[in-house]
Amino acid sequence: MMIAHYSHRLPAHYDMGLIRSRVNDRSGQWSAVPDLYFKAFLVREIGRLGAVANDYSSLYLWRQEDAFRTFLSDGGFDVVTRSFGRPSIATYVALEARRGAGAAAKFLAMSESDIPVDADLTAALAGEGAWCREAASASGTVVATVGVDTRSWRTVRVLITEGESADPKATHYEICHLARPQFDTLPLSEAVGG
């Protein structure tokens, strides 16, 4: 599995209604993408959820790296670059992903942490998997996933929930739409029966 995330910082007075309309117009095409667990269409607006700038971004959980490569190389990404330019894409090897009992995906919280150079790598990554399973079992969680960037040795935690997260270390987003083509094939949290 692979997590990919990119964002577009927008001017302070940008009409975020244009982004919401764009999402409404384009989100349906993602409902049947093979090898995609989900795509979250995300916004941050100045003054909401701790945001100091307007932002439009996308976060993907791909079943395999080849699907992401195809998206980039076969023209699927062109609509992004034509509209917003070519963003940097943060990519992570997904260590684990679990569905929770929540249904309405309204918020996403994402946090990154460095793995200290002297840390036991096996133990650190096992701890991230344990976080994912625990987070997925919490009330209101739709999905939790965790990944690692092996270039910088940073982990990323992604939590999609029905209500706002209280994590002060996370970057918080509103979800405009969550496309879920292969979502139901993700394992359930233990609390739900997985």
Short mmCIF file of C-alpha atoms in Angstrom, two decimals:
data_model
loop_
_atom_site.label_atom_id
_atom_site.label_comp_id
_atom_site.label_asym_id
_atom_site.label_seq_id
_atom_site.Cartn_x
_atom_site.Cartn_y
_atom_site.Cartn_z
CA MET A 1 0.00 0.00 0.00
CA MET A 2 1.04 3.57 -0.57
CA ILE A 3 -0.09 6.92 0.84
CA ALA A 4 0.27 9.99 -1.39
CA HIS A 5 -0.54 13.58 -0.42
CA TYR A 6 -0.15 16.94 -2.13
CA SER A 7 -1.60 20.37 -1.54
CA HIS A 8 -2.11 23.71 -3.26
CA ARG A 9 -1.86 26.86 -1.17
CA LEU A 10 -4.42 29.37 -2.37
CA PRO A 11 -4.61 33.18 -2.02
CA ALA A 12 -6.17 34.57 1.16
CA HIS A 13 -9.25 35.90 -0.65
CA TYR A 14 -9.71 32.87 -2.91
CA ASP A 15 -13.35 31.83 -3.28
CA MET A 16 -13.31 28.38 -1.67
CA GLY A 17 -16.75 27.82 -3.18
CA LEU A 18 -14.93 27.31 -6.49
CA ILE A 19 -12.99 24.44 -4.94
CA ARG A 20 -16.15 22.89 -3.53
CA SER A 21 -17.76 23.10 -6.97
CA ARG A 22 -14.67 21.52 -8.55
CA VAL A 23 -14.82 18.65 -6.07
CA ASN A 24 -18.53 18.18 -6.71
CA ASP A 25 -17.92 18.08 -10.47
CA ARG A 26 -14.88 15.76 -10.39
CA SER A 27 -15.35 13.45 -7.39
CA GLY A 28 -17.64 10.96 -9.11
CA GLN A 29 -14.93 9.83 -11.53
CA TRP A 30 -12.96 8.44 -8.57
CA SER A 31 -15.65 6.02 -7.42
CA ALA A 32 -14.46 3.18 -9.65
CA VAL A 33 -10.66 3.65 -9.81
CA PRO A 34 -9.06 0.21 -9.55
CA ASP A 35 -6.42 -0.29 -6.87
CA LEU A 36 -7.44 2.84 -4.95
CA TYR A 37 -8.74 2.30 -1.44
CA PHE A 38 -9.78 5.94 -1.11
CA LYS A 39 -9.12 9.51 -2.17
CA ALA A 40 -9.89 12.34 0.24
CA PHE A 41 -10.64 15.75 -1.30
CA LEU A 42 -9.52 18.17 1.41
CA VAL A 43 -9.78 21.88 2.20
CA ARG A 44 -8.39 24.20 4.84
CA GLU A 45 -9.87 27.67 5.15
CA ILE A 46 -8.28 30.61 6.94
CA GLY A 47 -9.52 30.78 10.51
CA ARG A 48 -10.99 27.26 10.59
CA LEU A 49 -9.35 24.15 12.05
CA GLY A 50 -6.24 26.16 12.90
CA ALA A 51 -5.54 27.15 9.28
CA VAL A 52 -3.59 30.34 8.58
CA ALA A 53 -4.00 29.96 4.80
CA ASN A 54 -6.46 28.56 2.29
CA ASP A 55 -5.48 25.15 0.97
CA TYR A 56 -6.86 22.52 -1.36
CA SER A 57 -5.31 19.08 -1.25
CA SER A 58 -5.76 15.41 -1.97
CA LEU A 59 -4.76 12.35 0.01
CA TYR A 60 -4.77 8.87 -1.54
CA LEU A 61 -4.37 5.37 -0.18
CA TRP A 62 -3.33 3.16 -3.12
CA ARG A 63 -3.38 -0.63 -2.98
CA GLN A 64 -0.05 -0.80 -4.80
CA GLU A 65 2.68 1.45 -6.08
CA ASP A 66 2.00 0.49 -9.72
CA ALA A 67 -1.45 2.09 -9.57
CA PHE A 68 0.05 5.37 -8.36
CA ARG A 69 2.69 5.22 -11.11
CA THR A 70 -0.04 4.68 -13.71
CA PHE A 71 -2.01 7.65 -12.36
CA LEU A 72 1.07 9.87 -12.81
CA SER A 73 2.33 8.53 -16.15
CA ASP A 74 -0.90 7.86 -18.07
CA GLY A 75 -2.34 11.37 -17.90
CA GLY A 76 -4.53 11.05 -14.81
CA PHE A 77 -2.51 13.71 -13.00
CA ASP A 78 -2.64 16.18 -15.91
CA VAL A 79 -5.89 17.78 -14.72
CA VAL A 80 -4.10 18.76 -11.51
CA THR A 81 -1.02 20.21 -13.20
CA ARG A 82 -3.10 22.13 -15.77
CA SER A 83 -5.16 23.77 -13.02
CA PHE A 84 -2.68 24.29 -10.19
CA GLY A 85 0.83 23.55 -11.45
CA ARG A 86 3.00 20.62 -10.43
CA PRO A 87 2.94 20.12 -6.65
CA SER A 88 5.43 18.19 -4.59
CA ILE A 89 3.88 14.85 -3.66
CA ALA A 90 4.69 13.35 -0.29
CA THR A 91 4.69 9.55 -0.53
CA TYR A 92 4.81 6.95 2.20
CA VAL A 93 4.92 3.18 2.33
CA ALA A 94 1.66 2.39 4.12
CA LEU A 95 2.35 0.13 7.09
CA GLU A 96 -1.26 -0.48 8.03
CA ALA A 97 -4.79 0.77 7.36
CA ARG A 98 -7.99 -0.13 9.20
CA ARG A 99 -11.63 0.82 8.82
CA GLY A 100 -13.49 1.99 11.89
CA ALA A 101 -17.18 2.01 12.76
CA GLY A 102 -17.69 5.64 11.63
CA ALA A 103 -19.59 6.27 8.43
CA ALA A 104 -19.62 10.02 7.68
CA ALA A 105 -16.08 11.10 6.69
CA LYS A 106 -16.01 14.79 7.63
CA PHE A 107 -12.53 15.51 8.98
CA LEU A 108 -8.95 14.36 8.41
CA ALA A 109 -6.08 14.83 10.85
CA MET A 110 -2.53 14.19 9.65
CA SER A 111 0.64 14.26 11.71
CA GLU A 112 4.27 13.46 10.91
CA SER A 113 7.05 12.44 13.30
CA ASP A 114 10.74 11.79 12.87
CA ILE A 115 12.06 8.36 13.81
CA PRO A 116 15.16 9.14 15.91
CA VAL A 117 18.35 7.86 14.34
CA ASP A 118 19.13 5.70 17.38
CA ALA A 119 15.61 4.28 17.70
CA ASP A 120 14.94 0.59 17.22
CA LEU A 121 13.33 0.77 13.78
CA THR A 122 11.38 -2.48 14.12
CA ALA A 123 9.93 -1.38 17.44
CA ALA A 124 9.15 2.12 16.15
CA LEU A 125 7.23 0.81 13.13
CA ALA A 126 5.42 -1.78 15.26
CA GLY A 127 4.36 1.07 17.53
CA GLU A 128 2.88 2.91 14.54
CA GLY A 129 0.88 -0.18 13.59
CA ALA A 130 -0.41 -0.40 17.16
CA TRP A 131 -1.45 3.27 16.99
CA CYS A 132 -3.36 2.57 13.76
CA ARG A 133 -5.29 -0.34 15.24
CA GLU A 134 -6.14 1.62 18.39
CA ALA A 135 -7.15 4.75 16.45
CA ALA A 136 -9.38 2.72 14.12
CA SER A 137 -11.17 1.27 17.16
CA ALA A 138 -12.08 4.69 18.58
CA SER A 139 -15.65 5.92 18.35
CA GLY A 140 -16.29 8.01 15.24
CA THR A 141 -13.25 6.78 13.29
CA VAL A 142 -13.95 6.08 9.62
CA VAL A 143 -10.41 4.94 8.77
CA ALA A 144 -6.90 5.16 10.21
CA THR A 145 -3.70 4.57 8.30
CA VAL A 146 -0.02 5.00 9.01
CA GLY A 147 3.00 5.11 6.73
CA VAL A 148 6.72 5.75 6.61
CA ASP A 149 8.87 7.89 4.32
CA THR A 150 12.06 5.85 4.04
CA ARG A 151 14.01 8.76 2.55
CA SER A 152 13.60 10.99 5.60
CA TRP A 153 12.60 8.28 8.12
CA ARG A 154 9.44 10.08 9.09
CA THR A 155 6.13 8.48 9.87
CA VAL A 156 2.73 9.85 8.98
CA ARG A 157 -0.51 9.17 10.80
CA VAL A 158 -3.79 9.79 9.00
CA LEU A 159 -7.10 9.71 10.82
CA ILE A 160 -10.44 10.22 9.07
CA THR A 161 -13.30 10.86 11.46
CA GLU A 162 -16.90 11.95 11.83
CA GLY A 163 -15.94 14.69 14.31
CA GLU A 164 -13.00 17.06 14.68
CA SER A 165 -9.80 15.61 16.12
CA ALA A 166 -8.35 17.19 19.26
CA ASP A 167 -4.75 16.25 18.36
CA PRO A 168 -2.74 19.48 18.79
CA LYS A 169 0.18 18.11 16.72
CA ALA A 170 -1.93 17.29 13.67
CA THR A 171 -2.79 19.34 10.61
CA HIS A 172 -6.57 19.35 10.35
CA TYR A 173 -8.64 19.30 7.16
CA GLU A 174 -12.29 19.34 6.23
CA ILE A 175 -13.21 16.52 3.86
CA CYS A 176 -15.26 17.74 0.91
CA HIS A 177 -15.61 14.22 -0.44
CA LEU A 178 -14.18 10.77 0.25
CA ALA A 179 -14.13 8.56 -2.85
CA ARG A 180 -14.08 4.92 -1.71
CA PRO A 181 -13.59 2.56 -4.67
CA GLN A 182 -11.84 -0.24 -2.73
CA PHE A 183 -12.52 1.06 0.80
CA ASP A 184 -14.63 -1.93 1.84
CA THR A 185 -11.72 -4.30 1.22
CA LEU A 186 -9.64 -2.71 4.00
CA PRO A 187 -9.59 -4.75 7.22
CA LEU A 188 -11.94 -3.68 9.99
CA SER A 189 -10.71 -2.51 13.36
CA GLU A 190 -10.93 -5.08 16.14
CA ALA A 191 -13.72 -3.03 17.72
CA VAL A 192 -15.82 -3.52 14.58
CA GLY A 193 -14.92 -7.16 14.16
CA GLY A 194 -11.83 -7.26 11.96
#
